[in-house]
Coordinates of C-alpha atoms and ligand atoms in Angstrom, one line a residue:
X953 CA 118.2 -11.5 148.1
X954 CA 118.5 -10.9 144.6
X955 CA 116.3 -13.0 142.2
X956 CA 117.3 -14.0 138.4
X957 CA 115.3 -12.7 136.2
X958 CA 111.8 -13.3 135.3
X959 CA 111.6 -16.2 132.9
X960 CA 115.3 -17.3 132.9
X961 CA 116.2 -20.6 134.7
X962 CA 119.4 -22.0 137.1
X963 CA 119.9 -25.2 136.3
X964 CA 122.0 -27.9 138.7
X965 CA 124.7 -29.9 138.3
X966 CA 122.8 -32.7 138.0
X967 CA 120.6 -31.0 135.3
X968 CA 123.1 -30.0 133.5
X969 CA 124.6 -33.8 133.1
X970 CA 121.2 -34.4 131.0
X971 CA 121.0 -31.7 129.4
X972 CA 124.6 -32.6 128.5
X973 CA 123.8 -35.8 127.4
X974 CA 120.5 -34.9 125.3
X975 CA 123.0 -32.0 123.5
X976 CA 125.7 -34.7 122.8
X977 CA 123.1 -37.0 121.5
X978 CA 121.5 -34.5 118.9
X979 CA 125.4 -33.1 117.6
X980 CA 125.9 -37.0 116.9
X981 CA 122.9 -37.2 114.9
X982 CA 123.6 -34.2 113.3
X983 CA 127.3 -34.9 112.7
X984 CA 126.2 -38.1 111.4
X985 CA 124.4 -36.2 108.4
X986 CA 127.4 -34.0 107.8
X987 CA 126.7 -31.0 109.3
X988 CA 129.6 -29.2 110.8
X989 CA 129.1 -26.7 114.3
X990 CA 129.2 -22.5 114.1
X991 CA 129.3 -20.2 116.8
X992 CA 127.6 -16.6 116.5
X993 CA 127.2 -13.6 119.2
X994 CA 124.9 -13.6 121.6
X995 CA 123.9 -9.9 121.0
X996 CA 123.5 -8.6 117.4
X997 CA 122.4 -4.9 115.5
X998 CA 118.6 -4.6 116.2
X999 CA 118.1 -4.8 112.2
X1000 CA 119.4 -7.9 111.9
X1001 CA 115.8 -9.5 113.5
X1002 CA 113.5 -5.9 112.4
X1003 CA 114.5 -6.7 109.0
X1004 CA 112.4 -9.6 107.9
X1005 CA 111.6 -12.3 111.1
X1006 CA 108.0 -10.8 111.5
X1007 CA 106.4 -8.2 113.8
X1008 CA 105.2 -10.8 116.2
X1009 CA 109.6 -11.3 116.8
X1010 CA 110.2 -7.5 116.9
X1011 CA 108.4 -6.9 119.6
X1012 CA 109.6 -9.6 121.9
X1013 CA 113.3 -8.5 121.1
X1014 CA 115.3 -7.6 124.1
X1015 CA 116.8 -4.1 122.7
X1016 CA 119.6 -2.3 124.4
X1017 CA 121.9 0.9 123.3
X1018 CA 125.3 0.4 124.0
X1019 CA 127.8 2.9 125.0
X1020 CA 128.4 3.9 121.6
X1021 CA 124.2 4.6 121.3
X1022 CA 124.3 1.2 118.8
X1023 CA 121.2 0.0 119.1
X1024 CA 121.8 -3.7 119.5
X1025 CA 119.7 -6.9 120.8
X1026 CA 120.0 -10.3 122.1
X1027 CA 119.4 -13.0 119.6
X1028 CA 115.7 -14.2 119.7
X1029 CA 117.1 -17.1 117.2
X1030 CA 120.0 -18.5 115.1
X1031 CA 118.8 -18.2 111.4
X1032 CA 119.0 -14.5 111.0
X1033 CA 122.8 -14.6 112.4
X1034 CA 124.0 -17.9 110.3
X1035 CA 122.7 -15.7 107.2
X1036 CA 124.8 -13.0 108.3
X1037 CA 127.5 -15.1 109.0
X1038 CA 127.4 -16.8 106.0
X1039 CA 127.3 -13.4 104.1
X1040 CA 130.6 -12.3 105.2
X1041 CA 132.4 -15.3 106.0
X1042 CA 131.2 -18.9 104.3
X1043 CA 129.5 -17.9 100.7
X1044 CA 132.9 -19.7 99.4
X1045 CA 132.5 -22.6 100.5
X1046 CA 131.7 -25.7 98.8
X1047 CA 127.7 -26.2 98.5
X1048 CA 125.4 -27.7 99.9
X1049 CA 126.8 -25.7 103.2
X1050 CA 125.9 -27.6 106.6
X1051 CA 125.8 -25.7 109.4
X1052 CA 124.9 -26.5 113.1
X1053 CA 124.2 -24.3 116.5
X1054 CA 123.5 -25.1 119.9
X1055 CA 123.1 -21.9 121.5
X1056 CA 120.7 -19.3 124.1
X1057 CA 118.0 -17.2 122.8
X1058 CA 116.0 -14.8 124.4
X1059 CA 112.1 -13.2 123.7
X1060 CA 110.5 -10.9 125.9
X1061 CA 107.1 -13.2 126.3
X1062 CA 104.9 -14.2 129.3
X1063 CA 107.0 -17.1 130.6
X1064 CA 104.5 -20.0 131.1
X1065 CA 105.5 -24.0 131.1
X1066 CA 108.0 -25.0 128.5
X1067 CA 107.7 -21.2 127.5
X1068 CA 111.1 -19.4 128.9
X1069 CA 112.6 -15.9 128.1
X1070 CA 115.9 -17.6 128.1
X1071 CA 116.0 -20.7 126.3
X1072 CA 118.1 -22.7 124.5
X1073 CA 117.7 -23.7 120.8
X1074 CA 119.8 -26.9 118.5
X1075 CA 119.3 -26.0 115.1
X1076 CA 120.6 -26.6 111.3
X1077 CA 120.8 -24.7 108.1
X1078 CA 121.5 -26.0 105.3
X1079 CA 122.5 -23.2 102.8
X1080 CA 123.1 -23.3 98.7
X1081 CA 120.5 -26.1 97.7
X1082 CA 116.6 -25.9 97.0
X1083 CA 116.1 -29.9 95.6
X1084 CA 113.2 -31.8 97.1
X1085 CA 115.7 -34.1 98.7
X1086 CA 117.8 -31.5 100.0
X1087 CA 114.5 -30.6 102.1
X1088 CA 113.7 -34.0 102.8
X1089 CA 116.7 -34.6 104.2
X1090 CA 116.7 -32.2 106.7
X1091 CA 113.4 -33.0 107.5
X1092 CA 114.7 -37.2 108.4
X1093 CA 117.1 -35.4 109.9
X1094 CA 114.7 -33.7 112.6
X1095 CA 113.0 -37.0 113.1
X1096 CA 116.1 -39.2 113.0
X1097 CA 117.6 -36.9 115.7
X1098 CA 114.5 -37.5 118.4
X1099 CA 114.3 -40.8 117.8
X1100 CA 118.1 -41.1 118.4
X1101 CA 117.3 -39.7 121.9
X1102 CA 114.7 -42.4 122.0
X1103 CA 111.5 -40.1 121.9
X1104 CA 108.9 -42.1 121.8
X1105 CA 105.7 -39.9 120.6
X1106 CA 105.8 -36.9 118.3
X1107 CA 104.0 -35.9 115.2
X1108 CA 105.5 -34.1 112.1
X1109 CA 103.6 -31.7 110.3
X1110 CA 104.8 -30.6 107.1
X1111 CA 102.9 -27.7 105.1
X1112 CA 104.5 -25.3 102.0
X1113 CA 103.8 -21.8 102.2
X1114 CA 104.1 -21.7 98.4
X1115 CA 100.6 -22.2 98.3
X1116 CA 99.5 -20.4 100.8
X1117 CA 101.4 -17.6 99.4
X1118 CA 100.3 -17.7 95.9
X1119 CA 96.5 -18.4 97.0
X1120 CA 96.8 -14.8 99.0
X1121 CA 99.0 -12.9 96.3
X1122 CA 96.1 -13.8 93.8
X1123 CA 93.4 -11.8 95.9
X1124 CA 96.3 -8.9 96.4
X1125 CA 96.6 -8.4 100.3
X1126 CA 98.6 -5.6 101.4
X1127 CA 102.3 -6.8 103.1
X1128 CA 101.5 -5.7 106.5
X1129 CA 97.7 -7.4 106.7
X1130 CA 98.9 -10.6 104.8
X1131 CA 101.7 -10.7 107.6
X1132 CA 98.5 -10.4 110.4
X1133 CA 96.8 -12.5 109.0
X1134 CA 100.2 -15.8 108.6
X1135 CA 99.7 -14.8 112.4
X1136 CA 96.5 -16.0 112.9
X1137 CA 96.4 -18.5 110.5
X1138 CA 99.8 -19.8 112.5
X1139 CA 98.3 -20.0 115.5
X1140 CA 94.8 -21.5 113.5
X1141 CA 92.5 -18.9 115.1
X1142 CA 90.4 -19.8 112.0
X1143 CA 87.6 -17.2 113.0
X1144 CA 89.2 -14.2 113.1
X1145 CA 90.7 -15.5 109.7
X1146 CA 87.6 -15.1 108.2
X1147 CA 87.1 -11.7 110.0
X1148 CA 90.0 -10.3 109.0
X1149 CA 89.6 -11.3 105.3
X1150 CA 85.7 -10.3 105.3
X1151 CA 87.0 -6.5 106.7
X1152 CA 89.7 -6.5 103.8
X1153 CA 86.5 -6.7 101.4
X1154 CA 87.6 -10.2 99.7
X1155 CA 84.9 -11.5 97.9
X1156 CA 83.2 -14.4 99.4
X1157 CA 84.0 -17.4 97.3
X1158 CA 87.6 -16.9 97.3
X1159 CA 87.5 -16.4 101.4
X1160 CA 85.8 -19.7 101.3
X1161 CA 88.4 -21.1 99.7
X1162 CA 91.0 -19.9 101.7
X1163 CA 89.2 -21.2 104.7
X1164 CA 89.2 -24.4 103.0
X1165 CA 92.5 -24.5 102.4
X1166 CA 94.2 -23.6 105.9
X1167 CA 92.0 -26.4 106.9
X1168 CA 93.5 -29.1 104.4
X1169 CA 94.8 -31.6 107.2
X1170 CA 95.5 -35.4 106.6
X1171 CA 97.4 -37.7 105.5
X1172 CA 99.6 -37.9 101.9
X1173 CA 96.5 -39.1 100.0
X1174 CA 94.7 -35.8 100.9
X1175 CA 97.4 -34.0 98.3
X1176 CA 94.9 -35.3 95.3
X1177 CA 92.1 -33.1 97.6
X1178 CA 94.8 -30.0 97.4
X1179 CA 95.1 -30.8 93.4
X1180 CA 91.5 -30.8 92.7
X1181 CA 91.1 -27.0 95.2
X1182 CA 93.6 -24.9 93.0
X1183 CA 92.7 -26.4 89.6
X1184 CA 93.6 -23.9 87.2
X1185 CA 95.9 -22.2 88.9
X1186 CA 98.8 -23.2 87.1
X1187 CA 101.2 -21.5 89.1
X1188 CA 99.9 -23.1 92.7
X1189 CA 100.0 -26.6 91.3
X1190 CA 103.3 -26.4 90.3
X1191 CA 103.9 -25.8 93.9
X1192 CA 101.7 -28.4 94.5
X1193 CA 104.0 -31.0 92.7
X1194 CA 107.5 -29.6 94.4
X1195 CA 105.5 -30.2 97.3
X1196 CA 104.5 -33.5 96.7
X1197 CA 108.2 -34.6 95.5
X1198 CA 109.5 -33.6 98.5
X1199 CA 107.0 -35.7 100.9
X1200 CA 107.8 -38.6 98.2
X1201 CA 111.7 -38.4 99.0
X1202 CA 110.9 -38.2 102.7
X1203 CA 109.4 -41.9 102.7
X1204 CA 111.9 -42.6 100.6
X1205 CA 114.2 -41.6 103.7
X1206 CA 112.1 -43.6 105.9
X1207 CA 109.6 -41.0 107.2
X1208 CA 106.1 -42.1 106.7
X1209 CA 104.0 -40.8 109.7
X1210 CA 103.4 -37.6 108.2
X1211 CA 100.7 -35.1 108.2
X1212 CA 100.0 -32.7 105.4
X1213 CA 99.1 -29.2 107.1
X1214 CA 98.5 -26.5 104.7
X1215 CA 97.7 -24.4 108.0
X1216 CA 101.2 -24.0 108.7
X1217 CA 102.3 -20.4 108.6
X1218 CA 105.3 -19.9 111.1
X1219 CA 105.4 -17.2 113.1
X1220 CA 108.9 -15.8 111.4
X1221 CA 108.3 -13.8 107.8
X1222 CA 111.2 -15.3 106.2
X1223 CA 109.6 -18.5 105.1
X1224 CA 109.1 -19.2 101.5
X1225 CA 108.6 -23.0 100.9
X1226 CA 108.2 -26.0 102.7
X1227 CA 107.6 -25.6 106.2
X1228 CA 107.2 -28.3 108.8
X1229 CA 106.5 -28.9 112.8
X1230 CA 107.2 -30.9 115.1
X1231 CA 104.5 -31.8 118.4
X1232 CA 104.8 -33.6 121.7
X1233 CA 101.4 -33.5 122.8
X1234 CA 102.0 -34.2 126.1
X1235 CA 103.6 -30.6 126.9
X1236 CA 100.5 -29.1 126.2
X1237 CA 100.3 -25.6 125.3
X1238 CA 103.9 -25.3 124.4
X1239 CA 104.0 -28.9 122.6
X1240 CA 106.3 -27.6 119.3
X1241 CA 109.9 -29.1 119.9
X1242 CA 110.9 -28.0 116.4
X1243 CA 110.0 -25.8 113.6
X1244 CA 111.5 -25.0 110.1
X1245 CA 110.6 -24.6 106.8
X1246 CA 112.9 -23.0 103.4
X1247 CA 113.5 -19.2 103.8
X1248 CA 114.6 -16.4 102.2
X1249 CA 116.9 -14.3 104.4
X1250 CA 120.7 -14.4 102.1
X1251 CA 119.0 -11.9 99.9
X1252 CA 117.1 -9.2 102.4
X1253 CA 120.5 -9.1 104.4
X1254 CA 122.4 -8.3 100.7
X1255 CA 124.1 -11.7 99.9
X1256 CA 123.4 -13.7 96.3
X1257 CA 120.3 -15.5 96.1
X1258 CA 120.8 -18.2 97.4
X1259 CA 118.3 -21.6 98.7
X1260 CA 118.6 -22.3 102.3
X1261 CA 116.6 -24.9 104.4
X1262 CA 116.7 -25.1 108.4
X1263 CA 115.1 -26.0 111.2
X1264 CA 115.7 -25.3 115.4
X1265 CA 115.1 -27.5 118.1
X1266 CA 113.3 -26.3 121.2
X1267 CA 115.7 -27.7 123.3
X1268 CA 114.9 -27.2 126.6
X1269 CA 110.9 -28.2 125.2
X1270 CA 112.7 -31.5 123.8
X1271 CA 114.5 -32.4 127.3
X1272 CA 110.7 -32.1 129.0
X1273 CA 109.3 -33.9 126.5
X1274 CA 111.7 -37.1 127.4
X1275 CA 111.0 -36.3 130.9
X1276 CA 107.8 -36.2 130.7
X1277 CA 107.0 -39.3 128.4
X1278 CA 109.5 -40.9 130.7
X1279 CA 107.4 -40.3 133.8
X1280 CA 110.7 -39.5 134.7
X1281 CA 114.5 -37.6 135.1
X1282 CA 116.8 -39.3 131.9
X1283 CA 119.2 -41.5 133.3
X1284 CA 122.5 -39.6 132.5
X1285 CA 125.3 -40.7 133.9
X1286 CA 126.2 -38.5 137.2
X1287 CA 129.5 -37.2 137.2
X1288 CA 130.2 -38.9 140.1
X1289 CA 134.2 -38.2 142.2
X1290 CA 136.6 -41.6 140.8
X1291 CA 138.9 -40.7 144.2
X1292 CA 139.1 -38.4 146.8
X1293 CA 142.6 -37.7 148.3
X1294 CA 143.0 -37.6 152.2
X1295 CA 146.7 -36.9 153.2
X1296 CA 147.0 -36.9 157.2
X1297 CA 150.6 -35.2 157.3
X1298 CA 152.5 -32.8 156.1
X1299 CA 154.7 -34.7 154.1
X1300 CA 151.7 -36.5 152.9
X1301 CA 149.9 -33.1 151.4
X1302 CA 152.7 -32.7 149.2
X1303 CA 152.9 -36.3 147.4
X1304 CA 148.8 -36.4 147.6
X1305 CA 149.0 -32.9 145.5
X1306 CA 151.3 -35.0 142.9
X1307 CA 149.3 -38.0 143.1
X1308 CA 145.9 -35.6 142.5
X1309 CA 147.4 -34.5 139.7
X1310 CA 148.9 -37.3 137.6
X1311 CA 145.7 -38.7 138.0
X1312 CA 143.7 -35.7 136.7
X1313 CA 146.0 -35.7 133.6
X1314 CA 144.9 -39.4 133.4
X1315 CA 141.7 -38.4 132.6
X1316 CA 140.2 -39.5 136.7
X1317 CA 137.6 -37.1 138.4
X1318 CA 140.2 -36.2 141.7
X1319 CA 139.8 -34.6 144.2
X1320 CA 141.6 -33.3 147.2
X1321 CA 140.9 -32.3 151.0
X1322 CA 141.5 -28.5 150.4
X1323 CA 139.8 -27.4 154.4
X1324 CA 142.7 -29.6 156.3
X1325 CA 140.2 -32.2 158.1
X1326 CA 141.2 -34.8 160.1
X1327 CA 140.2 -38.8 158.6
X1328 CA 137.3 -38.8 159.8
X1329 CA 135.8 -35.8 158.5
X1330 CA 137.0 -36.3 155.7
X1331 CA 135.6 -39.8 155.1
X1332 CA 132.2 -38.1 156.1
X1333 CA 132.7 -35.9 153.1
X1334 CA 133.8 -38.0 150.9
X1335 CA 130.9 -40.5 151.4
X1336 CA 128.6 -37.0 151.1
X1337 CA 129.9 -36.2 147.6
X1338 CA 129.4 -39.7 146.3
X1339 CA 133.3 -40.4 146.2
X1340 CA 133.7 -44.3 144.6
X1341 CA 137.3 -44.4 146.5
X1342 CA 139.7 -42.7 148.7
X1343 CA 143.2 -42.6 148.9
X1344 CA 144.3 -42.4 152.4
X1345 CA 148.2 -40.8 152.9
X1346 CA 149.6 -41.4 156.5
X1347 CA 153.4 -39.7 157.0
X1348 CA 154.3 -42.9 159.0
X1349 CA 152.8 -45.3 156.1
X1350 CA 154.1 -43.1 153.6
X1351 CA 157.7 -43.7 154.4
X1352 CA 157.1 -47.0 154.0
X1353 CA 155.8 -46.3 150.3
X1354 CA 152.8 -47.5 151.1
X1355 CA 149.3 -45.8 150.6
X1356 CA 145.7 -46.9 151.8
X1357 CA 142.7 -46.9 149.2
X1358 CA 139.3 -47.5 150.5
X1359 CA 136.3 -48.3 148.6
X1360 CA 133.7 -45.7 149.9
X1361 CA 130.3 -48.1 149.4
X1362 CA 132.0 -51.4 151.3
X1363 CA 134.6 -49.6 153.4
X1364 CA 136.9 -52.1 152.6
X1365 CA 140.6 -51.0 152.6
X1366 CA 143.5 -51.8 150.6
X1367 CA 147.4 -51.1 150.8
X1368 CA 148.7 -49.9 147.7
X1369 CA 152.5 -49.2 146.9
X1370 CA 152.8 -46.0 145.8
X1371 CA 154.6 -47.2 142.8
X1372 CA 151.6 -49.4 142.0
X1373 CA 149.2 -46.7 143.0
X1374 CA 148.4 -44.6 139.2
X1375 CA 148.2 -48.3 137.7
X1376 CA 145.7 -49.1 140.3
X1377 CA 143.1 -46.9 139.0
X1378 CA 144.4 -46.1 135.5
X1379 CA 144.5 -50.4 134.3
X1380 CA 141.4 -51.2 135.8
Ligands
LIG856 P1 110.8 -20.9 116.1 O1 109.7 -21.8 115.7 O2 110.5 -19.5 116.4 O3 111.8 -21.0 114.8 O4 111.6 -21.6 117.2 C1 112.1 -22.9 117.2 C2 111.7 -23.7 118.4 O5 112.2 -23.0 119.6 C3 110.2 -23.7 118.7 O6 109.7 -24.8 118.0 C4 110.2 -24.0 120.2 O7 110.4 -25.3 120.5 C5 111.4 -23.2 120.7 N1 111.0 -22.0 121.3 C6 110.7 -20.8 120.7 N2 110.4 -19.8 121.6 C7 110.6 -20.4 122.9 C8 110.5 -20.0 124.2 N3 110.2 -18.7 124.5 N4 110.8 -20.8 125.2 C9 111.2 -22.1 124.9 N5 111.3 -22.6 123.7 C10 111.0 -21.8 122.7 C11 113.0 -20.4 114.7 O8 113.5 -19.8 115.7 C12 113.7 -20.6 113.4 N6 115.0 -19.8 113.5 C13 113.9 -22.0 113.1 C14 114.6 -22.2 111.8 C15 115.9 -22.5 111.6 N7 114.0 -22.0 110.6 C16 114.9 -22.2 109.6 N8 116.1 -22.5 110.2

C-alpha cells in the first residue's frame, strides 16, 4: 500500500463539513470588515520566500526544479505571494486594499500535534495604509473572527518590533546575527539571548537592557514601564507612542484583554511594526492560531513603498482549538441524502432519472440506485447512507401516475402523484 506523505493529512467527508463550516464562518467575518477573496499559485520562484521571510523559512521550503531547470517551491505562506500579486496586478486600486486567502501551505518541519507539513492557512492583508487604526482594525478583526466561531479562550499578544529594532540597531548587530538572534528571542529562549549578545562583545549594561526589554510583559499600564526603559532615546519613544495609539484604538474597537509583549519577534524577517499573537493554551506546544504584525515586503520584491498590515490564521490549529475546548467534534451540519430514488422497472429507471434530476436543479441532495438492486437492497442502502426519504417507482404504479415515498426513520409510506411529486419536497 502506498502511504501519503509524512506530515500531510486525509481528511473525511465528515471532516470536511466542519472544516467547511469553520472556513465559511471566518470569510463572513472577514467579508463583514470589507475584505474581498484572492487566489495565488500553489508553487512559486524559490526567491519569492529566500528573499526576505527569514532563514528559519528557507530552509523548510519544499524546493523543486521543473522541467525547464526553474527552481520553484511550494508556498510556505500567503504574504510573500499577495505582495507579488499586488505588484503586478492590484497597485491601482483604490487604497486601503483588502485582501483575503484561504489556501494550503507547506514547510518541511518535524510534524508533531497541531504541527503539519501541509496545512492550511486564512489570512488578510491589508495593503496602502500604516494609521494606528488601520492596525487596530485588523487586529479586532482577528479577535472578532474567533469569537464569531464562538472560541471561547484565547489570548492576544501584541508587541512592535519598532522597538526592538531600534534598541538592537543602536548597539550595531550585523544582519545575519540580529536575524539569529529575532530567532531566539521569538521563541523566548532568553539564555542563549544573553549568550549570543555576550559572544557579540555588547557591553554589559546595554545587554541588560535588552534582556529587560524582551521581558516587558503585562498589561496596557506596563507601557509607562516601557517609557521610563528607553528614556532618551528619542527615536524609540516615538515608537513607543505609535505603539501606544494603536493599543488605544483597539479598546476603542472593543478589544481590552490585551497583553503587551515586547518579546514578540516573529519568525518571518519581513516585519517592521506592530506585531501581535494569538494563543489557545490548550493545544499546547503548538498553541499560536494566528500571527501578524506590519511588514515590509512591496519594496524588497520592487513595488512603491507602500504600508501593509496582515495576519494568517492557523487554520487547521483554530478547528482543534474548538474541538478541543469543546471536549468535542463541532456540530456541523452533515450533509445528509434529502431522497434516494429506487425505480423497480424499466420504465421506471427512465422517469426516476428525470425525477433525480429536476430535483437536483432544485437545489435537493438526490440520489439514484446506479448497481440495479432489487427494493430491498436498496432500502438497506438507503437506510446505511442516512437517506431522510425514498422515492419508490413501480412500472405497474407508475402507469397509474402514482409514486411511493417513504420516510426512511418511521418507514411510513406515502402515495404521491407524480404531478404532485417535485412540489412534495420542493414546498415543504
Ligand atoms: P506564521 O506565524 O508563520 O505567519 O503562520 C501563521 C499561522 O500558521 C501560525 O500562527 C500557525 O497557527 C500556522 N502554522 C504555521 N506553520 C504551521 C504548521 N507547520 N502546521 C500547522 N499550522 C502552522 C505567516 O505565515 C505570515 N504570512 C502571517 C502574516 C500575514 N503576516 C502578515 N500577513
Amino acid at each position: 500500500m502506498i502511504q501519503r506523505p509524512r506530515g500531510t493529512r486525509d481528511f473525511t467527508q465528515a471532516e470536511m463539513e466542519r472544516r467547511r463550516f469553520v472556513e465559511n464562518s471566518l470569510r463572513k467575518t472577514v467579508e463583514s470588515f470589507g475584505y474581498r477573496e484572492v487566489t495565488t499559485p500553489v508553487f512559486e520562484h524559490s526567491e519569492l520566500f529566500t528573499l526576505k521571510s527569514g532563514t528559519e523559512i528557507a530552509e523548510q521550503l519544499y524546493i523543486f526544479k521543473d522541467k525547464s531547470d526553474r527552481e520553484l517551491c511550494l508556498r510556505p505562506e500567503l504574504t510573500a505571494p499577495v505582495a507579488r500579486f499586488y505588484i503586478s496586478d492590484l497597485k491601482a486600486l483604490p487604497k486601503p486594499l483588502k485582501v483575503y486567502y484561504f489556501g494550503n501551505c507547506f514547510r518541511y518541519e518535524r510534524p508533531q500535534k497541531g504541527r503539519f507539513r501541509e496545512f492550511w492557512q486564512f489570512g488578510v492583508e491589508l495593503i496602502g495604509s500604516g494609521t494606528a487604526e488601520c492596525e487596530a482594525e485588523l487586529i479586532a478583526l482577528a479577535m472578532t473572527a474567533l469569537k464569531n466561531l464562538n472560541l471561547k479562550k484565547f489570548k492576544l499578544r501584541v508587541g512592535h518590533l519598532g522597538i526592538l529594532k531600534s534598541i538592537l540597531e543602536e548597539i550595531s548587530i550585523p544582519e545575519l546575527n540580529r536575524s539569529e538572534l529575532m530567532k531566539l528571542i521569538d521563541k523566548a529562549d532568553f539564555e542563549n539571548v544573553e549568550r549570543a549578545l555576550t559572544e557579540l562583545k555588547i557591553e554589559p549594561t546595554k545587554i541588560s537592557k535588552i534582556m529587560q526589554l524582551i521581558k516587558v510583559k503585562g498589561d496596557f499600564s506596563i507601557l509607562d514601564k516601557l517609557k521610563l526603559m528607553i528614556a532618551g532615546n528619542e527615536k524609540t519613544l516615538n515608537t513607543l507612542n505609535e505603539f501606544r495609539e494603536i493599543l488605544g484604538y483597539l479598546r476603542d474597537f472593543g478589544i481590552t484583554d490585551i497583553t503587551v509583549d515586547l518579546g514578540i519577534a516573529r519568525g518571518l524577517d519581513y516585519y517592521t511594526g506592530i506585531v501581535f499573537e494569538i494563543d489557545v493554551e490548550e493545544l499546547g506546544a503548538e498553541k499560536q492560531v494566528c500571527g501578524g504584525g506590519s511588514y515590509s515586503l512591496i519594496e524588497t520584491f520592487g513595488g512603491p513603498k507602500t504600508e501593509t498590515t496582515g495576519f494568517a490564521f492557523g487554520f487547521d490549529r483554530v478547528v482543534m482549538a474548538l474541538e478541543t475546548q469543546a471536549g468535542k467534534l463541532l456540530d456541523a451540519a452533515e450533509h445528509k441524502l434529502e431522497v434516494y430514488i429506487i425505480p423497480l422497472g424499466e420504465k421506471s429507471q427512465k422517469k426516476a432519472f428525470e425525477i433525480s434530476m429536476t430535483l437536483r436543479a432544485k437545489g435537493m441532495r438526490t440520489d439514484i440506485d446506479l448497481k440495479r438492486r432489487g427494493l430491498e437492497k436498496n432500502l438497506k442502502y438507503a437506510n446505511s447512507i442516512n437517506a431522510e426519504k425514498a422515492i419508490i417507482l413501480g412500472d405497474r404504479e407508475l402507469d397509474q401516475n402514482i409514486v411511493q415515498v417513504r420516510d426512511m426513520a418511521t418507514g411510513t409510506q406515502t402515495a404521491v402523484k407524480l404531478d404532485d411529486l417535485i412540489g412534495f419536497f420542493t414546498n415543504k
